[in-house]
mmCIF file of C-alpha atoms in Angstrom:
data_model
loop_
_atom_site.group_PDB
_atom_site.id
_atom_site.type_symbol
_atom_site.label_atom_id
_atom_site.label_comp_id
_atom_site.label_asym_id
_atom_site.label_seq_id
_atom_site.Cartn_x
_atom_site.Cartn_y
_atom_site.Cartn_z
ATOM 1 C CA MET A 1 0.000 0.000 0.000
ATOM 2 C CA LEU A 2 1.280 3.444 -0.882
ATOM 3 C CA SER A 3 1.902 5.778 2.019
ATOM 4 C CA HIS A 4 1.015 9.427 2.373
ATOM 5 C CA CYS A 5 2.616 12.285 4.272
ATOM 6 C CA LYS A 6 1.764 15.816 5.269
ATOM 7 C CA ALA A 7 3.819 18.707 3.946
ATOM 8 C CA VAL A 8 7.060 19.145 5.850
ATOM 9 C CA VAL A 9 9.810 21.643 5.160
ATOM 10 C CA SER A 10 13.023 20.411 6.731
ATOM 11 C CA THR A 11 14.847 23.058 8.733
ATOM 12 C CA GLN A 12 18.199 22.183 10.220
ATOM 13 C CA SER A 13 20.257 24.164 12.693
ATOM 14 C CA THR A 14 24.029 23.975 12.863
ATOM 15 C CA GLY A 15 25.219 20.442 13.557
ATOM 16 C CA SER A 16 21.726 18.994 13.967
ATOM 17 C CA SER A 17 20.679 15.621 12.592
ATOM 18 C CA ALA A 18 17.288 14.440 11.383
ATOM 19 C CA SER A 19 15.821 11.458 9.613
ATOM 20 C CA ILE A 20 12.949 10.777 7.239
ATOM 21 C CA ASN A 21 11.940 7.143 7.029
ATOM 22 C CA ASP A 22 9.875 4.971 4.691
ATOM 23 C CA SER A 23 9.641 7.346 1.738
ATOM 24 C CA ASP A 24 8.377 5.971 -1.545
ATOM 25 C CA LEU A 25 10.455 8.353 -3.663
ATOM 26 C CA VAL A 26 13.305 10.787 -3.148
ATOM 27 C CA VAL A 27 13.786 13.265 -5.985
ATOM 28 C CA ILE A 28 17.232 14.875 -6.019
ATOM 29 C CA GLY A 29 16.890 18.249 -7.712
ATOM 30 C CA SER A 30 13.937 20.632 -7.995
ATOM 31 C CA GLY A 31 14.409 21.943 -11.521
ATOM 32 C CA PRO A 32 11.694 21.540 -14.169
ATOM 33 C CA GLY A 33 12.176 17.766 -14.284
ATOM 34 C CA GLY A 34 12.508 17.271 -10.547
ATOM 35 C CA TYR A 35 9.679 19.426 -9.242
ATOM 36 C CA VAL A 36 7.233 18.211 -11.890
ATOM 37 C CA ALA A 37 8.136 14.587 -11.086
ATOM 38 C CA ALA A 38 7.783 15.204 -7.335
ATOM 39 C CA ILE A 39 4.345 16.773 -7.747
ATOM 40 C CA LYS A 40 3.180 13.990 -10.067
ATOM 41 C CA ALA A 41 4.414 11.358 -7.623
ATOM 42 C CA ALA A 42 2.641 12.982 -4.679
ATOM 43 C CA GLN A 43 -0.570 13.318 -6.678
ATOM 44 C CA MET A 44 -0.392 9.592 -7.478
ATOM 45 C CA GLY A 45 -0.103 8.734 -3.800
ATOM 46 C CA LEU A 46 3.635 8.326 -3.267
ATOM 47 C CA LYS A 47 5.253 9.593 -0.084
ATOM 48 C CA THR A 48 7.655 11.993 -1.780
ATOM 49 C CA VAL A 49 10.725 13.902 -0.657
ATOM 50 C CA CYS A 50 12.499 16.500 -2.813
ATOM 51 C CA VAL A 51 16.119 17.442 -2.102
ATOM 52 C CA GLU A 52 17.437 20.797 -3.344
ATOM 53 C CA LYS A 53 20.971 22.095 -2.766
ATOM 54 C CA ASN A 54 20.078 25.741 -3.413
ATOM 55 C CA PRO A 55 17.993 28.021 -1.153
ATOM 56 C CA THR A 56 15.185 28.267 -3.725
ATOM 57 C CA PHE A 57 13.423 25.705 -5.884
ATOM 58 C CA GLY A 58 13.386 25.667 -9.676
ATOM 59 C CA GLY A 59 16.945 24.737 -10.588
ATOM 60 C CA THR A 60 18.938 26.505 -13.265
ATOM 61 C CA CYS A 61 15.889 27.166 -15.445
ATOM 62 C CA LEU A 62 13.926 29.284 -13.000
ATOM 63 C CA ASN A 63 16.817 30.852 -11.090
ATOM 64 C CA VAL A 64 19.649 31.543 -13.536
ATOM 65 C CA GLY A 65 18.489 30.242 -16.913
ATOM 66 C CA CYS A 66 15.277 30.202 -18.901
ATOM 67 C CA ILE A 67 13.176 32.560 -16.800
ATOM 68 C CA PRO A 68 15.608 35.429 -16.024
ATOM 69 C CA SER A 69 17.010 35.345 -19.559
ATOM 70 C CA LYS A 70 13.530 35.575 -21.081
ATOM 71 C CA ALA A 71 12.655 38.451 -18.741
ATOM 72 C CA LEU A 72 15.709 40.389 -19.943
ATOM 73 C CA LEU A 73 15.108 39.432 -23.566
ATOM 74 C CA ASN A 74 11.515 40.663 -23.362
ATOM 75 C CA ASN A 75 12.271 43.930 -21.591
ATOM 76 C CA SER A 76 15.355 44.736 -23.671
ATOM 77 C CA HIS A 77 13.222 44.238 -26.773
ATOM 78 C CA TYR A 78 10.700 46.767 -25.466
ATOM 79 C CA TYR A 79 13.521 49.251 -24.947
ATOM 80 C CA HIS A 80 14.956 48.635 -28.413
ATOM 81 C CA VAL A 81 11.566 49.154 -30.071
ATOM 82 C CA ALA A 82 10.896 52.341 -28.093
ATOM 83 C CA LYS A 83 14.372 53.707 -28.825
ATOM 84 C CA HIS A 84 14.690 52.807 -32.483
ATOM 85 C CA GLU A 85 11.254 52.094 -33.958
ATOM 86 C CA PHE A 86 8.666 54.307 -32.273
ATOM 87 C CA ALA A 87 9.481 57.375 -34.389
ATOM 88 C CA SER A 88 9.028 55.501 -37.665
ATOM 89 C CA ARG A 89 5.676 54.272 -36.375
ATOM 90 C CA GLY A 90 4.438 57.755 -35.547
ATOM 91 C CA ILE A 91 5.015 57.553 -31.814
ATOM 92 C CA LYS A 92 6.958 60.270 -30.018
ATOM 93 C CA ALA A 93 8.900 59.145 -26.956
ATOM 94 C CA ASP A 94 11.760 61.476 -26.132
ATOM 95 C CA ASN A 95 14.699 60.624 -23.888
ATOM 96 C CA VAL A 96 14.094 56.878 -23.711
ATOM 97 C CA GLU A 97 16.658 55.516 -21.265
ATOM 98 C CA VAL A 98 17.555 52.222 -19.639
ATOM 99 C CA ASP A 99 17.125 51.949 -15.881
ATOM 100 C CA LEU A 100 19.246 48.837 -15.450
ATOM 101 C CA PRO A 101 18.636 48.347 -11.699
ATOM 102 C CA ALA A 102 14.876 48.535 -12.303
ATOM 103 C CA MET A 103 15.158 46.089 -15.206
ATOM 104 C CA MET A 104 17.119 43.680 -13.024
ATOM 105 C CA LYS A 105 14.557 44.094 -10.234
ATOM 106 C CA ALA A 106 11.757 43.197 -12.651
ATOM 107 C CA LYS A 107 13.700 40.078 -13.644
ATOM 108 C CA ASP A 108 14.258 39.125 -10.005
ATOM 109 C CA THR A 109 10.573 39.662 -9.216
ATOM 110 C CA SER A 110 9.592 37.206 -11.956
ATOM 111 C CA VAL A 111 12.082 34.651 -10.658
ATOM 112 C CA SER A 112 10.912 35.017 -7.041
ATOM 113 C CA ALA A 113 7.265 34.632 -7.995
ATOM 114 C CA LEU A 114 7.898 31.385 -9.846
ATOM 115 C CA THR A 115 10.304 29.811 -7.357
ATOM 116 C CA GLY A 116 7.933 30.721 -4.542
ATOM 117 C CA GLY A 117 5.134 29.165 -6.543
ATOM 118 C CA ILE A 118 6.931 25.821 -6.524
ATOM 119 C CA ALA A 119 7.226 25.993 -2.739
ATOM 120 C CA GLY A 120 3.480 26.556 -2.608
ATOM 121 C CA LEU A 121 2.816 23.595 -4.891
ATOM 122 C CA PHE A 122 5.017 21.371 -2.732
ATOM 123 C CA LYS A 123 3.048 22.372 0.340
ATOM 124 C CA LYS A 124 -0.279 21.898 -1.417
ATOM 125 C CA ASN A 125 0.647 18.397 -2.593
ATOM 126 C CA GLY A 126 2.196 17.212 0.647
ATOM 127 C CA ILE A 127 5.791 16.973 -0.524
ATOM 128 C CA THR A 128 8.579 16.999 2.051
ATOM 129 C CA SER A 129 11.410 19.309 0.974
ATOM 130 C CA VAL A 130 14.947 19.167 2.302
ATOM 131 C CA HIS A 131 17.523 21.826 1.464
ATOM 132 C CA GLY A 132 21.138 20.735 1.171
ATOM 133 C CA HIS A 133 23.472 18.635 -0.944
ATOM 134 C CA GLY A 134 22.166 15.108 -1.422
ATOM 135 C CA THR A 135 24.449 12.095 -1.685
ATOM 136 C CA ILE A 136 23.233 8.587 -2.474
ATOM 137 C CA VAL A 137 24.941 6.246 0.009
ATOM 138 C CA THR A 138 22.965 3.071 -0.756
ATOM 139 C CA PRO A 139 20.225 2.280 -3.299
ATOM 140 C CA ASN A 140 17.723 3.027 -0.514
ATOM 141 C CA GLN A 141 19.342 5.860 1.403
ATOM 142 C CA VAL A 142 20.175 9.511 0.714
ATOM 143 C CA ILE A 143 22.094 11.736 3.106
ATOM 144 C CA VAL A 144 21.583 15.494 2.819
ATOM 145 C CA LYS A 145 24.116 17.942 4.251
ATOM 146 C CA ASN A 146 23.234 21.625 4.463
ATOM 147 C CA ALA A 147 25.489 24.665 4.599
ATOM 148 C CA ASP A 148 25.271 24.907 8.395
ATOM 149 C CA GLY A 149 26.512 21.376 8.948
ATOM 150 C CA GLY A 150 23.075 19.859 9.486
ATOM 151 C CA ARG A 151 22.455 16.345 8.243
ATOM 152 C CA THR A 152 19.277 14.542 7.195
ATOM 153 C CA THR A 153 19.172 10.819 6.477
ATOM 154 C CA ILE A 154 16.353 9.675 4.197
ATOM 155 C CA THR A 155 15.373 6.063 3.584
ATOM 156 C CA THR A 156 13.360 5.377 0.458
ATOM 157 C CA LYS A 157 12.095 2.734 -1.932
ATOM 158 C CA ASN A 158 13.061 4.682 -5.065
ATOM 159 C CA ILE A 159 15.442 7.495 -5.997
ATOM 160 C CA LEU A 160 15.088 9.850 -8.964
ATOM 161 C CA ILE A 161 18.165 11.796 -10.088
ATOM 162 C CA ALA A 162 17.082 15.127 -11.586
ATOM 163 C CA THR A 163 20.121 17.254 -10.823
ATOM 164 C CA GLY A 164 20.306 18.971 -14.207
ATOM 165 C CA SER A 165 23.482 20.488 -15.586
ATOM 166 C CA GLU A 166 26.146 23.085 -14.887
ATOM 167 C CA VAL A 167 28.164 25.516 -16.993
ATOM 168 C CA THR A 168 30.986 23.860 -18.918
ATOM 169 C CA PRO A 169 34.251 25.591 -17.965
ATOM 170 C CA PHE A 170 36.667 26.801 -20.625
ATOM 171 C CA PRO A 171 40.209 25.482 -19.983
ATOM 172 C CA GLY A 172 42.550 28.224 -18.826
ATOM 173 C CA ILE A 173 39.868 30.884 -18.306
ATOM 174 C CA GLU A 174 38.733 31.546 -14.744
ATOM 175 C CA VAL A 175 35.229 32.934 -14.373
ATOM 176 C CA ASP A 176 34.779 35.606 -11.687
ATOM 177 C CA GLU A 177 31.155 36.515 -12.630
ATOM 178 C CA GLU A 178 32.101 40.203 -12.810
ATOM 179 C CA THR A 179 34.208 40.860 -15.918
ATOM 180 C CA ILE A 180 34.699 37.237 -17.012
ATOM 181 C CA VAL A 181 31.242 35.746 -16.661
ATOM 182 C CA SER A 182 29.212 32.647 -17.335
ATOM 183 C CA SER A 183 25.558 32.871 -18.304
ATOM 184 C CA THR A 184 24.810 33.326 -14.593
ATOM 185 C CA GLY A 185 26.914 36.477 -14.312
ATOM 186 C CA ALA A 186 25.684 37.803 -17.651
ATOM 187 C CA LEU A 187 22.164 37.891 -16.206
ATOM 188 C CA SER A 188 23.228 40.178 -13.355
ATOM 189 C CA LEU A 189 25.775 42.683 -14.679
ATOM 190 C CA LYS A 190 25.775 45.843 -12.568
ATOM 191 C CA SER A 191 26.251 48.185 -15.526
ATOM 192 C CA ILE A 192 25.907 48.097 -19.292
ATOM 193 C CA PRO A 193 29.320 47.280 -20.778
ATOM 194 C CA LYS A 194 30.510 49.248 -23.776
ATOM 195 C CA THR A 195 31.910 46.078 -25.337
ATOM 196 C CA LEU A 196 31.206 42.364 -24.825
ATOM 197 C CA THR A 197 32.954 39.324 -26.284
ATOM 198 C CA LEU A 198 31.188 35.972 -26.426
ATOM 199 C CA ILE A 199 33.063 32.688 -26.500
ATOM 200 C CA GLY A 200 30.412 30.613 -28.195
ATOM 201 C CA ALA A 201 27.556 31.641 -30.474
ATOM 202 C CA GLY A 202 25.165 28.876 -29.552
ATOM 203 C CA VAL A 203 21.686 29.433 -28.136
ATOM 204 C CA ILE A 204 22.906 30.945 -24.853
ATOM 205 C CA GLY A 205 25.422 33.172 -26.629
ATOM 206 C CA VAL A 206 23.076 34.687 -29.186
ATOM 207 C CA GLU A 207 20.273 35.175 -26.648
ATOM 208 C CA LEU A 208 22.384 36.953 -24.030
ATOM 209 C CA GLY A 209 24.351 38.741 -26.727
ATOM 210 C CA SER A 210 21.049 40.077 -28.044
ATOM 211 C CA VAL A 211 20.064 41.383 -24.602
ATOM 212 C CA TRP A 212 23.183 43.491 -24.179
ATOM 213 C CA GLN A 213 23.361 44.568 -27.828
ATOM 214 C CA ARG A 214 19.846 46.002 -27.543
ATOM 215 C CA LEU A 215 20.887 47.912 -24.425
ATOM 216 C CA GLY A 216 23.777 49.540 -26.256
ATOM 217 C CA THR A 217 26.731 47.143 -25.990
ATOM 218 C CA LYS A 218 28.961 46.352 -28.979
ATOM 219 C CA VAL A 219 28.953 42.545 -29.115
ATOM 220 C CA THR A 220 31.446 40.236 -30.841
ATOM 221 C CA ALA A 221 30.870 36.482 -30.863
ATOM 222 C CA VAL A 222 33.724 34.019 -31.433
ATOM 223 C CA GLU A 223 32.434 30.610 -32.549
ATOM 224 C CA PHE A 224 34.463 27.452 -33.238
ATOM 225 C CA LEU A 225 31.802 26.021 -35.556
ATOM 226 C CA GLY A 226 30.974 27.343 -38.994
ATOM 227 C CA ASN A 227 27.464 28.386 -37.957
ATOM 228 C CA ILE A 228 25.671 30.051 -35.061
ATOM 229 C CA GLY A 229 22.930 28.459 -32.962
ATOM 230 C CA GLY A 230 24.941 25.434 -31.860
ATOM 231 C CA ALA A 231 25.388 21.932 -33.227
ATOM 232 C CA GLY A 232 22.242 20.387 -34.681
ATOM 233 C CA ILE A 233 20.505 23.572 -35.774
ATOM 234 C CA ASP A 234 19.145 23.691 -39.318
ATOM 235 C CA LEU A 235 21.926 25.403 -41.277
ATOM 236 C CA GLU A 236 19.608 27.455 -43.471
ATOM 237 C CA ILE A 237 17.853 28.817 -40.392
ATOM 238 C CA ALA A 238 21.234 29.488 -38.761
ATOM 239 C CA LYS A 239 22.425 31.438 -41.794
ATOM 240 C CA ASN A 240 19.302 33.598 -41.938
ATOM 241 C CA LEU A 241 19.383 34.209 -38.184
ATOM 242 C CA GLN A 242 23.012 35.263 -38.450
ATOM 243 C CA ARG A 243 22.161 37.812 -41.163
ATOM 244 C CA SER A 244 19.393 39.244 -39.014
ATOM 245 C CA LEU A 245 21.581 39.522 -35.908
ATOM 246 C CA GLN A 246 24.385 41.094 -37.916
ATOM 247 C CA LYS A 247 21.980 43.773 -39.130
ATOM 248 C CA GLN A 248 21.129 44.418 -35.493
ATOM 249 C CA GLY A 249 24.815 44.975 -34.768
ATOM 250 C CA ILE A 250 26.300 41.710 -33.486
ATOM 251 C CA LYS A 251 29.601 40.723 -35.095
ATOM 252 C CA PHE A 252 30.440 37.055 -35.651
ATOM 253 C CA LYS A 253 33.792 35.354 -36.109
ATOM 254 C CA LEU A 254 33.014 31.794 -37.191
ATOM 255 C CA ASN A 255 35.407 28.871 -37.628
ATOM 256 C CA THR A 256 37.508 30.587 -34.998
ATOM 257 C CA LYS A 257 38.915 29.191 -31.758
ATOM 258 C CA VAL A 258 39.927 31.050 -28.617
ATOM 259 C CA ILE A 259 43.575 30.543 -27.669
ATOM 260 C CA SER A 260 43.643 32.542 -24.435
ATOM 261 C CA ALA A 261 42.004 35.278 -22.405
ATOM 262 C CA GLU A 262 43.533 37.547 -19.777
ATOM 263 C CA LYS A 263 42.685 40.630 -17.773
ATOM 264 C CA THR A 264 44.582 43.779 -18.767
ATOM 265 C CA PRO A 265 44.248 47.461 -17.779
ATOM 266 C CA GLU A 266 42.395 48.013 -21.058
ATOM 267 C CA GLY A 267 39.933 45.181 -20.444
ATOM 268 C CA ILE A 268 39.698 41.453 -21.144
ATOM 269 C CA LYS A 269 42.058 40.548 -23.993
ATOM 270 C CA VAL A 270 41.083 37.486 -26.018
ATOM 271 C CA VAL A 271 43.453 35.891 -28.521
ATOM 272 C CA ALA A 272 41.545 34.070 -31.274
ATOM 273 C CA GLU A 273 42.718 32.054 -34.268
ATOM 274 C CA ASN A 274 40.743 31.382 -37.449
ATOM 275 C CA ALA A 275 40.776 28.252 -39.588
ATOM 276 C CA LYS A 276 43.689 29.589 -41.639
ATOM 277 C CA GLY A 277 45.850 30.022 -38.557
ATOM 278 C CA LYS A 278 45.636 33.810 -38.454
ATOM 279 C CA GLN A 279 45.470 35.217 -34.940
ATOM 280 C CA GLU A 280 43.875 38.420 -33.714
ATOM 281 C CA GLN A 281 43.262 40.138 -30.398
ATOM 282 C CA ILE A 282 39.838 41.249 -29.212
ATOM 283 C CA THR A 283 39.613 43.479 -26.131
ATOM 284 C CA SER A 284 36.337 44.110 -24.339
ATOM 285 C CA ASP A 285 34.928 45.241 -21.016
ATOM 286 C CA VAL A 286 33.262 41.883 -20.339
ATOM 287 C CA LEU A 287 33.904 38.355 -21.567
ATOM 288 C CA LEU A 288 31.007 35.884 -21.578
ATOM 289 C CA VAL A 289 32.067 32.239 -21.654
ATOM 290 C CA CYS A 290 29.161 30.209 -23.037
ATOM 291 C CA VAL A 291 30.503 27.005 -24.565
ATOM 292 C CA GLY A 292 27.724 24.747 -23.328
ATOM 293 C CA ARG A 293 26.629 22.813 -20.273
ATOM 294 C CA ARG A 294 27.557 19.449 -18.767
ATOM 295 C CA PRO A 295 25.563 16.998 -16.599
ATOM 296 C CA TYR A 296 25.710 17.616 -12.855
ATOM 297 C CA THR A 297 26.527 14.086 -11.733
ATOM 298 C CA SER A 298 30.027 14.288 -10.291
ATOM 299 C CA SER A 299 29.239 14.685 -6.588
ATOM 300 C CA LEU A 300 26.183 12.525 -6.003
ATOM 301 C CA GLY A 301 27.945 9.359 -4.817
ATOM 302 C CA LEU A 302 26.976 7.424 -7.944
ATOM 303 C CA GLU A 303 30.367 5.735 -8.258
ATOM 304 C CA ASN A 304 30.103 4.467 -4.675
ATOM 305 C CA ILE A 305 26.925 2.505 -5.334
ATOM 306 C CA GLY A 306 27.767 1.360 -8.867
ATOM 307 C CA VAL A 307 25.499 3.544 -11.035
ATOM 308 C CA LYS A 308 26.986 3.400 -14.515
ATOM 309 C CA MET A 309 27.836 6.592 -16.418
ATOM 310 C CA ASP A 310 29.175 7.216 -19.902
ATOM 311 C CA GLY A 311 32.412 9.047 -20.614
ATOM 312 C CA LYS A 312 30.651 12.433 -20.662
ATOM 313 C CA GLY A 313 29.088 12.226 -17.209
ATOM 314 C CA LYS A 314 25.641 11.215 -18.457
ATOM 315 C CA ILE A 315 23.675 8.341 -16.970
ATOM 316 C CA PRO A 316 22.433 5.613 -19.355
ATOM 317 C CA VAL A 317 18.800 4.649 -18.715
ATOM 318 C CA ASN A 318 16.234 2.279 -20.224
ATOM 319 C CA GLU A 319 12.809 3.198 -21.584
ATOM 320 C CA ARG A 320 11.504 3.479 -18.003
ATOM 321 C CA PHE A 321 14.354 5.857 -17.072
ATOM 322 C CA GLN A 322 15.877 3.194 -14.828
ATOM 323 C CA THR A 323 19.642 3.128 -14.384
ATOM 324 C CA ASN A 324 21.496 -0.171 -14.065
ATOM 325 C CA ILE A 325 20.217 -0.165 -10.459
ATOM 326 C CA LYS A 326 16.510 -0.692 -11.013
ATOM 327 C CA ASN A 327 15.104 1.464 -8.197
ATOM 328 C CA ILE A 328 17.316 4.433 -9.139
ATOM 329 C CA TYR A 329 15.982 6.530 -12.000
ATOM 330 C CA ALA A 330 17.338 9.524 -13.923
ATOM 331 C CA ILE A 331 15.772 12.217 -16.132
ATOM 332 C CA GLY A 332 16.561 15.542 -17.778
ATOM 333 C CA ASP A 333 20.016 16.923 -18.439
ATOM 334 C CA VAL A 334 21.790 14.016 -16.744
ATOM 335 C CA ILE A 335 20.642 11.567 -19.434
ATOM 336 C CA ASP A 336 20.965 11.565 -23.201
ATOM 337 C CA GLY A 337 19.053 14.024 -25.360
ATOM 338 C CA PRO A 338 18.670 17.799 -25.592
ATOM 339 C CA MET A 339 19.120 19.804 -22.397
ATOM 340 C CA LEU A 340 15.677 21.395 -22.427
ATOM 341 C CA ALA A 341 13.292 22.117 -19.556
ATOM 342 C CA HIS A 342 10.168 20.818 -21.292
ATOM 343 C CA LYS A 343 11.921 17.553 -22.182
ATOM 344 C CA ALA A 344 12.803 17.053 -18.518
ATOM 345 C CA GLU A 345 9.242 17.835 -17.440
ATOM 346 C CA ASP A 346 7.739 15.202 -19.718
ATOM 347 C CA GLU A 347 10.350 12.674 -18.647
ATOM 348 C CA GLY A 348 9.523 13.360 -15.000
ATOM 349 C CA VAL A 349 5.818 12.642 -15.495
ATOM 350 C CA ILE A 350 6.416 9.554 -17.638
ATOM 351 C CA CYS A 351 9.055 8.215 -15.262
ATOM 352 C CA VAL A 352 6.723 8.397 -12.253
ATOM 353 C CA GLU A 353 3.852 6.833 -14.182
ATOM 354 C CA GLY A 354 6.200 4.002 -15.163
ATOM 355 C CA MET A 355 7.156 3.402 -11.521
ATOM 356 C CA LEU A 356 3.481 2.705 -10.816
ATOM 357 C CA GLY A 357 3.009 0.307 -13.719
ATOM 358 C CA GLY A 358 2.247 2.663 -16.575
ATOM 359 C CA VAL A 359 3.617 2.121 -20.060
ATOM 360 C CA PRO A 360 6.152 4.879 -20.740
ATOM 361 C CA HIS A 361 6.330 6.479 -24.161
ATOM 362 C CA ILE A 362 8.014 9.630 -25.381
ATOM 363 C CA ASN A 363 8.753 10.624 -28.970
ATOM 364 C CA TYR A 364 12.107 12.393 -29.015
ATOM 365 C CA GLU A 365 11.558 13.334 -32.661
ATOM 366 C CA CYS A 366 8.880 15.793 -31.522
ATOM 367 C CA VAL A 367 10.739 17.851 -28.908
ATOM 368 C CA PRO A 368 10.513 21.535 -29.895
ATOM 369 C CA ALA A 369 13.477 23.877 -29.520
ATOM 370 C CA VAL A 370 13.453 27.682 -29.704
ATOM 371 C CA VAL A 371 16.127 30.365 -29.917
ATOM 372 C CA TYR A 372 14.558 33.411 -28.252
ATOM 373 C CA THR A 373 16.203 36.076 -30.371
ATOM 374 C CA HIS A 374 14.399 38.524 -32.662
ATOM 375 C CA PRO A 375 13.263 36.916 -34.890
ATOM 376 C CA GLU A 376 12.784 33.744 -32.884
#
């Protein structure tokens, strides 16, 4: 018989220990895949616990990814239209200016509303949430350690790994999130840079490059591939998108690799080399390193219990999202396929239904993908 529990939010003081026993499912990670799976499991009668290492729910997508980037893309587009298109449309709007702190506050308000909404949904559906870093110590036990030294031991019948992904570092370039930034830092710059260099012109690069270009920054993107938009994009679409973004003011250097980057009194100096071996220097106020993301699987204790991984840190699963240990499941960015929030959400629902005897089915040929530039 499936068990039920009332909503509990675990709070741990320094050095304290707690335990949660006889759970049906522990979900590690509260991003789009994790929180959707946890809610589905609770609605289907499973005693569910969700572990989240960050202070707020929602993972990368809601906190430092999809949601804040779309807020800035939307509001920067409004500014661009008001600044550059209103007059031609017969609308007078003198002295249009950017109030960057207010724009950032609007972004943060959107993020807070959505992450707080997940907390409300957890409470409504009777999900126990535990904040801290979760480690799988046996196929039926997870230990969570929080920042204050508190420790919660959870015993469970099933474990679902939904820990998402993290920024892929660029060898030899140290990110400080101030002048050399990842996508996280690029969403929270304190001022509008005069110049910005992108390492990578994939989806993240062209979206965040568009934000700052609209706000007045001169943007140069250095891309190793021969097209923008990342690997796998339709090349005709990529070519037309590149033309459009170039007209807007973004410069692209394709088939070009970055050799080095260093801080100088003049700014961040990047040395790049094209396919013919010719090198050039690009100096800018800010450098955005956006060369992709990698699965977040390295510190979960998977190697200690024998969960198999491929050479890229991803976890192989079967059609029911089971790993080689049958009561441990994985979804989202940690398994094969595109790293997209809506893919993870569907996998979360289907995975939970499969745990309870449903027949899982997902058509990976029908997963939509969007680049939120203008045009999209």
